[in-house]
Coordinates of C-alpha atoms in Angstrom, one line a residue:
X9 CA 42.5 -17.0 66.2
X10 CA 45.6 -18.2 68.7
X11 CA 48.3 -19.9 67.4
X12 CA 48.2 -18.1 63.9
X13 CA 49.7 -14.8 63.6
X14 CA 52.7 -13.7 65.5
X15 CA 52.4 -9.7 65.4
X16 CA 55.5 -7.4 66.9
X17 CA 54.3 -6.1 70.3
X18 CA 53.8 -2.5 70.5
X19 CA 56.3 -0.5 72.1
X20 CA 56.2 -0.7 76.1
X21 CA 53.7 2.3 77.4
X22 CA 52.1 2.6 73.8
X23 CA 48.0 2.2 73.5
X24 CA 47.6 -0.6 70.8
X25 CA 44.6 0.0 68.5
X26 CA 42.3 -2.4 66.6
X27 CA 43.3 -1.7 63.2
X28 CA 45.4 -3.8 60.6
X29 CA 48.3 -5.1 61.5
X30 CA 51.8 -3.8 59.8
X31 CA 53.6 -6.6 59.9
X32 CA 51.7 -10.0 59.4
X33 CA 53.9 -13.0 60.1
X34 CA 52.0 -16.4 58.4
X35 CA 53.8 -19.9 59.4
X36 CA 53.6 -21.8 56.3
X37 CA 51.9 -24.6 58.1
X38 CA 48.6 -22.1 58.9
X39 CA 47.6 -21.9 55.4
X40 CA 45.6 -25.4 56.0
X41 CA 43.4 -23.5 58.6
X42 CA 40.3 -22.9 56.8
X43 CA 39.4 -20.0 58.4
X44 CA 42.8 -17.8 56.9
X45 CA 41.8 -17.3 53.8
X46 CA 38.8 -15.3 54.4
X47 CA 40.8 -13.2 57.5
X48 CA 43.3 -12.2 55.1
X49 CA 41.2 -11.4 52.6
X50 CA 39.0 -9.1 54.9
X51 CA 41.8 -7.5 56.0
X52 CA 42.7 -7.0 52.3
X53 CA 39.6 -5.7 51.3
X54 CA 39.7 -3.6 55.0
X55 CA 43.2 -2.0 53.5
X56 CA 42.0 -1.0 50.4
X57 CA 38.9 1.1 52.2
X58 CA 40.6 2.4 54.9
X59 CA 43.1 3.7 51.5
X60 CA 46.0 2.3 53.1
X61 CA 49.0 1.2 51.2
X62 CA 47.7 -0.8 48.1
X63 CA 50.8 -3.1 48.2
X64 CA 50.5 -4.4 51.7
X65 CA 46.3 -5.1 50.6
X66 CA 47.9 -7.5 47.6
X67 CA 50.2 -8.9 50.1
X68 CA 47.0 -9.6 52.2
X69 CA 45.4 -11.0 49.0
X70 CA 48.1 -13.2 47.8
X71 CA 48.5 -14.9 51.0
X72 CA 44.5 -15.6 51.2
X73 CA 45.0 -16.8 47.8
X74 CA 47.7 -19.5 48.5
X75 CA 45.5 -20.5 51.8
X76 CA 42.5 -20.7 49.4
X77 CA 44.3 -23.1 47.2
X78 CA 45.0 -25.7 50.2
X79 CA 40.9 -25.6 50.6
X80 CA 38.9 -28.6 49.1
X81 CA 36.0 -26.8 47.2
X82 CA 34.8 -25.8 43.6
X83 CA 37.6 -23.5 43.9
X84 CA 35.0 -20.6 44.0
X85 CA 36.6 -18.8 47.1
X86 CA 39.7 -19.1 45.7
X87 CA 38.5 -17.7 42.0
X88 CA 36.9 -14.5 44.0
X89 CA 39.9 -13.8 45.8
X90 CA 41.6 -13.6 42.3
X91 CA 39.8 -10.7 41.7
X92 CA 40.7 -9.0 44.7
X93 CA 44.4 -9.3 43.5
X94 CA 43.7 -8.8 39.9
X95 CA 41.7 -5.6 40.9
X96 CA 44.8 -4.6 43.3
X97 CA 47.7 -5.3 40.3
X98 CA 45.4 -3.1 38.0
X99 CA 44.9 -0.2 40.6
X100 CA 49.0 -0.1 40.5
X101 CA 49.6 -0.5 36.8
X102 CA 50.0 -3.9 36.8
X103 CA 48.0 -5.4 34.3
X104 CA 49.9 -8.2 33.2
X105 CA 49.7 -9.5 36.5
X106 CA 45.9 -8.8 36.5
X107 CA 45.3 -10.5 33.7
X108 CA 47.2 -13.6 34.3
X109 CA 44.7 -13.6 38.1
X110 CA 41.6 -13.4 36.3
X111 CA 42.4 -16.3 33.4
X112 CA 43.5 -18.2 36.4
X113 CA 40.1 -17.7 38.0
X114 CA 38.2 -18.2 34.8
X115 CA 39.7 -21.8 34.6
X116 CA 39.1 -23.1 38.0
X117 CA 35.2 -22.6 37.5
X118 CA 32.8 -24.7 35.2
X119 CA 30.1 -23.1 33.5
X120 CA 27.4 -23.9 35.8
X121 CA 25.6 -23.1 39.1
X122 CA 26.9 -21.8 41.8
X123 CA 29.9 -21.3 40.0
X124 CA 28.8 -19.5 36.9
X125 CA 28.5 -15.9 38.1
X126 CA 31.6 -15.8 39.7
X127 CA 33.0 -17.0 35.8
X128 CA 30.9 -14.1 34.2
X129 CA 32.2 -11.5 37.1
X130 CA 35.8 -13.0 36.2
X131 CA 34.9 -12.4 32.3
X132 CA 33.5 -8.9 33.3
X133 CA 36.7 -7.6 34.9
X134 CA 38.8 -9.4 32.4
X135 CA 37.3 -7.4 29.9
X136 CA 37.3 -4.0 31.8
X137 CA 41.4 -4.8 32.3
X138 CA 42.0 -5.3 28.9
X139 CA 39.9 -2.2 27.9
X140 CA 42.1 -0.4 30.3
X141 CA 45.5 -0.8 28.3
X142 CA 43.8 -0.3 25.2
X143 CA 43.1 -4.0 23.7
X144 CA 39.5 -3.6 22.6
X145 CA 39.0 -6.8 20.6
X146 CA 40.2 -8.9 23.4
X147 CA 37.8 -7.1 25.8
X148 CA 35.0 -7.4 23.3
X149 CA 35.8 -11.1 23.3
X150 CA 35.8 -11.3 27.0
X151 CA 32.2 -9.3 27.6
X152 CA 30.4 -11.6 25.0
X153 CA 31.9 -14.9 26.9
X154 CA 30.7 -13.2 29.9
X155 CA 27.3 -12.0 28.4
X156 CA 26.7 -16.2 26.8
X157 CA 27.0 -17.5 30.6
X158 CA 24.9 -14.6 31.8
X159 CA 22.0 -15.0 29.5
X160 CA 22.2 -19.3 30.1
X161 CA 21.5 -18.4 34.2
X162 CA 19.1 -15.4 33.9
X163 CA 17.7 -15.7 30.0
X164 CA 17.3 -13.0 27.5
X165 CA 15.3 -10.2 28.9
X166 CA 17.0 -9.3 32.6
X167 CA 18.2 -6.0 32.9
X168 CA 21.6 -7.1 34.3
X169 CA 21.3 -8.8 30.7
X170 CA 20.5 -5.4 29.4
X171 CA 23.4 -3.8 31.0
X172 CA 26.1 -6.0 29.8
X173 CA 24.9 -5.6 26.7
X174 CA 25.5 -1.9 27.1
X175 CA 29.2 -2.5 28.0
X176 CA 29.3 -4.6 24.7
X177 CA 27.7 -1.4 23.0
X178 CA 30.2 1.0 24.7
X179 CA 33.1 -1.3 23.9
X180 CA 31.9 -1.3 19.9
X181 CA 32.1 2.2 19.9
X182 CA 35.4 2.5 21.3
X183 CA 36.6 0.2 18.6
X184 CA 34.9 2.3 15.9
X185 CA 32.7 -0.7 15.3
X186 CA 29.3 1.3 14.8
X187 CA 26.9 -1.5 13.2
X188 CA 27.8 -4.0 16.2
X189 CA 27.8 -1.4 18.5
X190 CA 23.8 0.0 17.2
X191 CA 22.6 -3.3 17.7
X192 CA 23.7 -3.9 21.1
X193 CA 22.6 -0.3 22.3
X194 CA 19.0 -1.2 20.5
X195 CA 18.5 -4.8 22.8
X196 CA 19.5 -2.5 25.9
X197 CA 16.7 -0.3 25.0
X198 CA 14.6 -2.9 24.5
X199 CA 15.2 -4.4 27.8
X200 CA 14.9 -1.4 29.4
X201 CA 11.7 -0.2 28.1
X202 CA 10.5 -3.5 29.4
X203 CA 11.2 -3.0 32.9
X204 CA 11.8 0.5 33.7
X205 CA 9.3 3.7 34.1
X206 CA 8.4 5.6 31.2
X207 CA 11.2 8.5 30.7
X208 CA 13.2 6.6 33.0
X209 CA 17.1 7.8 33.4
X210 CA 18.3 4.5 32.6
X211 CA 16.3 4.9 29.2
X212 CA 17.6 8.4 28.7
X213 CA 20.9 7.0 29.2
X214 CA 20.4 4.2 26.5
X215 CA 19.4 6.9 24.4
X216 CA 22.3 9.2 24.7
X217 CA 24.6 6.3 23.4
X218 CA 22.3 5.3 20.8
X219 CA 22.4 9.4 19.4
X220 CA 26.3 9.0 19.8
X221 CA 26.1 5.9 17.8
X222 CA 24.0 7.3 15.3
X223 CA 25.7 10.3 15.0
X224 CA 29.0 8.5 14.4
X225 CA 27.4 7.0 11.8
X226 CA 26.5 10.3 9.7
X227 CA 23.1 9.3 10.4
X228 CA 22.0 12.9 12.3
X229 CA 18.3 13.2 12.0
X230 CA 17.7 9.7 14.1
X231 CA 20.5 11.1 17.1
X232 CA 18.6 14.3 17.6
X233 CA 15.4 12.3 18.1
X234 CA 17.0 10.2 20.1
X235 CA 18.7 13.2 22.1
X236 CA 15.4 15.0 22.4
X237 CA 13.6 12.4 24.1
X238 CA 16.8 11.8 26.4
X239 CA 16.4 15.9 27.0
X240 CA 12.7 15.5 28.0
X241 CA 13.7 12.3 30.7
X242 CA 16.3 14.0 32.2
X243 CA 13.7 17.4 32.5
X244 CA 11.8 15.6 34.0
X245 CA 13.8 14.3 36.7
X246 CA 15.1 17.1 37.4
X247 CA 18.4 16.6 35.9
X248 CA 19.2 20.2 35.0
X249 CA 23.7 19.4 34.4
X250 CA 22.5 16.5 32.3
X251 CA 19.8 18.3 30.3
X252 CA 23.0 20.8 29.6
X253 CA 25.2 18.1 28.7
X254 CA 22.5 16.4 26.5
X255 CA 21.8 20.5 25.0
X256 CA 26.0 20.1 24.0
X257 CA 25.3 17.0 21.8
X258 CA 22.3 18.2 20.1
X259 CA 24.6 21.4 19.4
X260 CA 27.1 19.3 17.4
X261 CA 24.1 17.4 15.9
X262 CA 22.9 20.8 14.2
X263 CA 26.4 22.0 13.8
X264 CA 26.5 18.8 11.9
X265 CA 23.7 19.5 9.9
X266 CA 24.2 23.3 9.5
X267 CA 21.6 24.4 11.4
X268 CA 24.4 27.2 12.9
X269 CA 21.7 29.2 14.7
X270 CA 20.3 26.5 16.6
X271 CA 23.4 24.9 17.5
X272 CA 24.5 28.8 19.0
X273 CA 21.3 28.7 20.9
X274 CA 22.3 24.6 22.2
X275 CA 25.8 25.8 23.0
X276 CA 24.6 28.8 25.1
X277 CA 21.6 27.0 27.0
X278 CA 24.3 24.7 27.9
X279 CA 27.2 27.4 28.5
X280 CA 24.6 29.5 31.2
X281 CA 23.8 26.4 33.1
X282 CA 27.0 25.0 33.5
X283 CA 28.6 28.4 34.6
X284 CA 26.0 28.5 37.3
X285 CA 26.1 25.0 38.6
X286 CA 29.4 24.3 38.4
X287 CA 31.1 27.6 38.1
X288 CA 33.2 29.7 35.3
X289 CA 36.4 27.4 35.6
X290 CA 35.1 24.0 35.2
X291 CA 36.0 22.0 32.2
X292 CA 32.3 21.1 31.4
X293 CA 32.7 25.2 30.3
X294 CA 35.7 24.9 28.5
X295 CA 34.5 22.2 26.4
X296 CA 31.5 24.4 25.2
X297 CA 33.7 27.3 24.3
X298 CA 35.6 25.0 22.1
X299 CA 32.3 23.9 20.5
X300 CA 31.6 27.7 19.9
X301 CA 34.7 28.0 18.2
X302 CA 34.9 25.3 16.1
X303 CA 31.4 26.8 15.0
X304 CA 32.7 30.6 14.5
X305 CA 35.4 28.8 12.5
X306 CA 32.9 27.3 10.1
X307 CA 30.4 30.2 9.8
X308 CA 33.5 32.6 9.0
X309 CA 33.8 34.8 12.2
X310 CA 37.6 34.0 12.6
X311 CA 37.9 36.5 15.3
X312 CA 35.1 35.0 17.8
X313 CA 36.8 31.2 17.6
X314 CA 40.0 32.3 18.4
X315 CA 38.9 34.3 21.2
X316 CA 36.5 31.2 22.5
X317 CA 39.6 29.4 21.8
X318 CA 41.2 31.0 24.3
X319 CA 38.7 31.4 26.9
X320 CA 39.0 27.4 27.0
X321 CA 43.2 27.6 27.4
X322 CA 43.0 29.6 29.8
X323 CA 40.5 27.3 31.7
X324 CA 42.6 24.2 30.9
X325 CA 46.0 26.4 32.2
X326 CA 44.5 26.0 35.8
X327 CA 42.7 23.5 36.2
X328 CA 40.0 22.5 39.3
X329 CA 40.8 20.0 41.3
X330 CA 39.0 16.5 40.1
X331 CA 39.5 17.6 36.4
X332 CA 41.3 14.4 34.6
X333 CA 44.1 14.4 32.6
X334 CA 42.4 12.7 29.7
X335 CA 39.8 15.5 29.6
X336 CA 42.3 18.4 29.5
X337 CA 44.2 16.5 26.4
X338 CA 41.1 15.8 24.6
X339 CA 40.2 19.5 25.0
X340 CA 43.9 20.5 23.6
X341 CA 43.4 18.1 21.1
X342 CA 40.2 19.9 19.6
X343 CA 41.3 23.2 20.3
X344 CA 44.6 22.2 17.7
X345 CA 42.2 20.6 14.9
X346 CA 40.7 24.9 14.9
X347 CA 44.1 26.4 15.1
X348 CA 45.4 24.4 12.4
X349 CA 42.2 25.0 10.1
X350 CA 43.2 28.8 11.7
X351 CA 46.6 28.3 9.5
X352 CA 48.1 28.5 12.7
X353 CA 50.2 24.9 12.5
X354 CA 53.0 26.1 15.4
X355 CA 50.5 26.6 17.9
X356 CA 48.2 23.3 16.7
X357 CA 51.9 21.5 17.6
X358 CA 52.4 22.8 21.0
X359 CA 49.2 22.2 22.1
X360 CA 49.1 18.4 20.5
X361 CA 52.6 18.4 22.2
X362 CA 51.4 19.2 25.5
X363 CA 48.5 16.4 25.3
X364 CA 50.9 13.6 24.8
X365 CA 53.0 14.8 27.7
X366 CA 49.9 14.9 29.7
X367 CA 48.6 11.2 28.6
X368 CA 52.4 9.4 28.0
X369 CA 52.5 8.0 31.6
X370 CA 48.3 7.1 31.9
X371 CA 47.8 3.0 31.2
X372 CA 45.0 2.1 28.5
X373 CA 45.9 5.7 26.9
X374 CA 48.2 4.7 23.9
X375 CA 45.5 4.6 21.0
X376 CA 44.3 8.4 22.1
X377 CA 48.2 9.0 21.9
X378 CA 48.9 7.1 18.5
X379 CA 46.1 9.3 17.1
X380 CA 47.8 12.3 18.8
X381 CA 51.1 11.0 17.3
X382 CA 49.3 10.6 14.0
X383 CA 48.0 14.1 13.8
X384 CA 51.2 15.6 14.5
X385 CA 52.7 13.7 11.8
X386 CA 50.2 15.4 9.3
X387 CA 51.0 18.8 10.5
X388 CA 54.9 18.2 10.4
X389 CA 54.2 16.8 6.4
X390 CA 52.2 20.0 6.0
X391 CA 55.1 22.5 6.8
X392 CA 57.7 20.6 5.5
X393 CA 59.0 18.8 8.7
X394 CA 59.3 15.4 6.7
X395 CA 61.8 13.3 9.5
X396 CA 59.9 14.8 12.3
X397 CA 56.4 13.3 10.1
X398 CA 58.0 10.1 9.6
X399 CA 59.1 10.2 13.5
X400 CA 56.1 11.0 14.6
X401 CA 54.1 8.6 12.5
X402 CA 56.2 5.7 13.2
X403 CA 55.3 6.3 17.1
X404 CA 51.8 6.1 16.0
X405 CA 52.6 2.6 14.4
X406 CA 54.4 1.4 17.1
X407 CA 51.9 2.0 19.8
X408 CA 49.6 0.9 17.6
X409 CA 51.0 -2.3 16.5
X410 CA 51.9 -3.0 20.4
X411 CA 48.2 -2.9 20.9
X412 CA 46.9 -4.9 18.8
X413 CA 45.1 -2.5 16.8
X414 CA 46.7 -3.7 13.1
X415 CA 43.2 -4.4 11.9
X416 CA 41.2 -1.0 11.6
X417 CA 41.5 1.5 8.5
X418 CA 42.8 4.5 11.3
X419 CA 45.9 1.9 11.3
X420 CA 45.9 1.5 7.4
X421 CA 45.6 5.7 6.8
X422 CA 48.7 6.0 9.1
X423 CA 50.7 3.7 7.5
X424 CA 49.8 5.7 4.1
X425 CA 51.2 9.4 5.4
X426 CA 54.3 7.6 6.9
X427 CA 54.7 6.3 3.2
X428 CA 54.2 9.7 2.2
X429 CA 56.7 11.2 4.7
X430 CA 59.2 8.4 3.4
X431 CA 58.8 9.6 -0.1
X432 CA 59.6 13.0 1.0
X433 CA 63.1 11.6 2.2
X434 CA 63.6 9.7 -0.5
X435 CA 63.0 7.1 1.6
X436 CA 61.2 4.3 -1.8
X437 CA 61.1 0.9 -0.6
X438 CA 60.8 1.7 2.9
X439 CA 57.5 4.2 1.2
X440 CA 56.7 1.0 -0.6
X441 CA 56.5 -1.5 1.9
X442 CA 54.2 0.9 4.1
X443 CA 51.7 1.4 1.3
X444 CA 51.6 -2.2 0.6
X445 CA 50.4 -2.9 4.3
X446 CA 48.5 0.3 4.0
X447 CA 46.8 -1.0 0.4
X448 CA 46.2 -4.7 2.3
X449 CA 44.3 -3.1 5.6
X450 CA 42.4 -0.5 3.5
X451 CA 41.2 -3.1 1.4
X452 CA 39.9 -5.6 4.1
X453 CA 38.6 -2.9 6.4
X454 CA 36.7 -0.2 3.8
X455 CA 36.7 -2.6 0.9
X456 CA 38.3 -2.3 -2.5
X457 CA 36.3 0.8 -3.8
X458 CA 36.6 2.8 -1.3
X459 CA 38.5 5.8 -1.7
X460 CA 41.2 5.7 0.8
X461 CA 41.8 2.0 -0.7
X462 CA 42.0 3.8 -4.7
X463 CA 44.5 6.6 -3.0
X464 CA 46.8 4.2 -1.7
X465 CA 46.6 1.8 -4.9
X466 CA 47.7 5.2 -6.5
X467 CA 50.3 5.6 -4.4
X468 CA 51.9 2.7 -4.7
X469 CA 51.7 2.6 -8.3
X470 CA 53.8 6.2 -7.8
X471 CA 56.5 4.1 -5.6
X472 CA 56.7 1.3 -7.8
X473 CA 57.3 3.4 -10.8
X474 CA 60.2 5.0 -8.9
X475 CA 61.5 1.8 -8.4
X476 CA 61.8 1.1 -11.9
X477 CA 59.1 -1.5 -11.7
X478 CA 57.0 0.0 -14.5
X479 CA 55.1 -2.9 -15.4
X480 CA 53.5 -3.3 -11.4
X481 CA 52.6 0.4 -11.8
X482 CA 50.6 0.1 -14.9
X483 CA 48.6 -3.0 -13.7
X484 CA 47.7 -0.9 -11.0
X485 CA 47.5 2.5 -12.6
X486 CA 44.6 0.1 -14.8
X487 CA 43.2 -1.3 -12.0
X488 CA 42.4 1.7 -10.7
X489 CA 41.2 3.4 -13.8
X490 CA 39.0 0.5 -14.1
X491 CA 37.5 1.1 -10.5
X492 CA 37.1 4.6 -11.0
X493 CA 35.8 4.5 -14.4
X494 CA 32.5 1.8 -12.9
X495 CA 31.6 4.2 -9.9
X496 CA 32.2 7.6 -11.5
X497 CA 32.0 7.1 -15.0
X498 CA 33.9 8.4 -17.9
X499 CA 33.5 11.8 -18.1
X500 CA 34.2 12.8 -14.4
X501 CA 37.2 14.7 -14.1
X502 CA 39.2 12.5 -11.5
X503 CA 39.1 9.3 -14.5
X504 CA 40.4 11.6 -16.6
X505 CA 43.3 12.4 -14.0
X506 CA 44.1 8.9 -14.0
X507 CA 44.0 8.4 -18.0
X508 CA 46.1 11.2 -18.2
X509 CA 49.2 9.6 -16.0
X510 CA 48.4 6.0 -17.3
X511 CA 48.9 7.2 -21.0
X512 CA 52.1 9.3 -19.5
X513 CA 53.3 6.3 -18.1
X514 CA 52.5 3.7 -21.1
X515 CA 53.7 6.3 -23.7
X516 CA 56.8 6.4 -21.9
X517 CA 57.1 2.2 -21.3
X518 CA 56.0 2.1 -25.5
X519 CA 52.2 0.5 -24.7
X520 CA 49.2 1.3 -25.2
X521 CA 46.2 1.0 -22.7
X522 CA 45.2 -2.7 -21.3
X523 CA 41.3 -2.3 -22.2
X524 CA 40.6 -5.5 -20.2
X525 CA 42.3 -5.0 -16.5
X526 CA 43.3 -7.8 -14.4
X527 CA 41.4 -8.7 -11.4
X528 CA 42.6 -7.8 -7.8
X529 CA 43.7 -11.3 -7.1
X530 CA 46.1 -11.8 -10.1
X531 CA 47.3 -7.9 -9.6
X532 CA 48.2 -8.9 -5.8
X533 CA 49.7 -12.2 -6.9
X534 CA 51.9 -10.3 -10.0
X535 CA 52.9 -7.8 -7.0
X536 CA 53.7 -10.3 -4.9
X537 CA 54.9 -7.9 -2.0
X538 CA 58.5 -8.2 -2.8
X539 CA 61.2 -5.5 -2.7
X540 CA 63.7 -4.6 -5.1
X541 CA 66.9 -1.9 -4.8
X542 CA 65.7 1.4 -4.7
X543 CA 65.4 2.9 -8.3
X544 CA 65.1 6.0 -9.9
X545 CA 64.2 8.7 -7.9
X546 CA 61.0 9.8 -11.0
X547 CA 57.9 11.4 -9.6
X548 CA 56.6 13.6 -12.4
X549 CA 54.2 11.2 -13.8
X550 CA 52.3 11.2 -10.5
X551 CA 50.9 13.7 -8.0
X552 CA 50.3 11.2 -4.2
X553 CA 47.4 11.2 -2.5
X554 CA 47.3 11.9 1.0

């Protein structure tokens, strides 16, 4: 291609090979040639496989980009080679970059042949990106865009249908969203039974996330069967680390169910085949001894789970080479939950400690360290540590809130036990405004009887009654009474826990019980969400629920 590229000659008595060049020099004027753009883009594509520096590959990319541009067209050159830069930015971290590539390439296509694929790939990775820094509902958003243009080109029963609807599954259950997520999983099945063999990995695979689903979902007896026959396809493919993996899940499944000496015999099938396939160190081993433990723990043999406990540190303390930092936090994370039902709350700290440190710096990771964050906010309440509680719960907030995630009731529990830890520093309207939010997100994600939902209502009654505004905390105080009273009845001894400390609290204001409560709206509306001076300090009527 003469005339286009000026390249620095090698040094004089130097062999020049055919490989990329170092230093590309474009003349402006070039980017009209037609036959630029897909040279820079090969060489682009050429640097990222030959694992060259990633930077000079979105140099590469850029520049076929702007050449791409100057093309007449449909713009679908030009929308693929977005990818290739969006896919670079996010292979350095640069997400907001990627993004803005891929909605870029997403608007230069209309929704029908030949560009529509190209629109669904760009919906696709769009979605992955925004998964990768954490922002599930936007990346659930993206895949059903992408998943509408897929199923108007191929219809509704292709398996590259099916498998999109898998990611839409997957991406439910990341966002805790187990209804949605059960009936996306169930039209991948379908599909799949449709098209593939009978015991067919791909099936097996549906399976496994449907038993995950399922089993999320406190529904146990329907993820066995649904691990079982997943056992029997991978069996019979020969599948023996899969079959061991599968033998782990159906472990916490009768762990779950306490069926103890089933899930020992599960946990040990798997434990002897991963020691022998992938050797004593591997983290596929450390993960079972944690399972172990956590079931010592329950069945009373205190002795045994610590000692499994530490089989699995000492794994994670040198780890082999290709294990991921995500996996050796997550393991820390579960060995903590058993130390700190151990009574052993330093040591859960440390090792909660040492999983944010490993996750702080890894993009798409902040929810895993809010809930981190979160947990060692509990622990710090539990000993006493209230301002390293409220630090360590307001972390959670932030990286929540930064995230997007302000809709989910793991969001609305967190705001409640950084109320709590506010009380504890006398800390009232700050305590107050958190369990207001806390009270509005329980309330639209669990619904108004649910129990979280009554325990921050009680809460806040609590705060407001410190506040000296007595008359919000007996509308709520009988509000919740009133709740209680229709699922419980009468005579069940939490009702008469909150009759006790409404009749405290009436006796003391000179009333007498409201028989006929008003309704959530008015109560909200009286409330109204404002904040007054901090009052009185008075918390004897009221024992908070954490």
């Amino acid at each position: 291609m003469p005339g286009l590229f000026a390249k620095t000659p090698p040094p004089p008595g130097k062999r020049t090979f055919n490989k990329t060049p170092e230093n590309l020099i474009i003349d402006e004027s070039s980017l009209d040639n037609p036959d630029l753009g897909p040279f820079l883009l090969k060489l682009a594509r050429d640097t990222i496989a030959n694992g060259e520096n990633p930077n000079k590959a979105l140099d590469y990319a850029i520049r076929a980009s702007k050449s791409f541009e100057r093309c007449p067209g449909p713009g679908l050159d030009l929308a693929k080679c977005l990818h290739v830069v969006a896919a670079i930015y996010s292979s350095l971290g640069r997400f907001k970059e990627a993004v803005e590539s891929l909605n870029r390439s997403i608007l230069l296509l209309d929704v029908d042949e030949p560009g529509s694929m190209v629109k669904f790939s760009g919906y696709m990775q769009l979605g992955d990106t925004y998964s990768m820094i954490g922002k599930l509902d936007r990346s659930i958003l993206c895949y059903e865009s992408g998943l509408k243009i897929q199923m108007e080109v191929l219809g509704n029963s292709d398996p590259r249908v099916a498998e999109t609807y898998r990611y839409l599954a997957e991406a439910h259950v990341q966002a805790m969203q187990f209804d949605e997520a059960e009936n996306f999983c169930k039209k991948t099945l379908e599909i799949h039974k449709e098209h593939c063999s009978p015991a067919s990995l791909t099936e097996a695979a549906d399976r496994r996330l449907m038993a995950l689903i399922y089993e999320a979902k406190g529904d146990y007896e329907p993820a066995l069967e649904h691990l079982v026959l997943a056992s029997m396809s991978m069996i019979a493919n020969g599948q023996d680390n899969e079959v061991a993996a599968i033998d782990v899940s159906i472990g916490d499944i009768y762990s779950s169910l306490c069926r103890f000496d089933e899930a020992i015999f599960a946990y040990q099938k798997a434990l002897t085949v991963f020691k022998s396939t992938k050797g004593e160190s591997h983290s596929s081993v450390a993960l079972v001894y944690i399972r172990l433990a956590d079931l010592y723990f329950k069945t009373g043999k205190l002795r045994e789970s610590t000692s499994y406990c530490e089989n699995a540190l000492r794994i994670y303390s040198k780890p082999l080479p290709g294990t991921t930092a995500g996996d050796i936090a997550s393991g820390l994370t579960e060995i903590s939950a058993i130390y700190e039902a151990l009574n052993e709350p330093e040591e859960a700290l440390k090792l909660l400690q040492k999983a944010v440190k490993l996750l702080e710096d890894s993009p798409g990771q902040y929810r895993t360290v809010a809930g981190i964050e979160a947990q060692m906010g509990v622990i710090f309440y539990m000993v006493g540590k209230y301002m390293d509680a409220r630090k360590s719960f307001e972390n959670a907030i932030t990286k929540l809130r930064a995230g997007g995630e302000m809709k989910s009731a793991f969001f609305g529990v967190v705001l409640n036990q950084m109320g709590l830890a506010c009380v504890q520093l006398y800390k009232i309207g700050e305590a107050a405004t958190h369990f207001e939010e806390a009270r509005e997100m329980l309330e639209q994600e669990c619904g108004r009887y649910h129990l979280d939902t009554l325990g921050v209502y009680s809460n806040l009654a609590a705060t407001y009654d410190a506040m000296g505004r007595v008359e919000d905390a007996i509308e709520i105080l009988e509000y919740i009474l009133m709740m209680r009273e229709e699922q419980l009845g009468t005579a069940n001894p939490d009702v008469d826990d909150e009759k006790k400390r409404l009749y405290e609290l009436l006796r003391e204001a000179g009333r007498v019980r409201n028989k006929h409560g008003k309704s959530l709206e008015n109560l909200i509306d009286s409330n109204s969400f404002k904040m007054k001076k901090e009052g009185k300090k008075k918390w004897g009527v009221f024992g908070l629920r954490t």
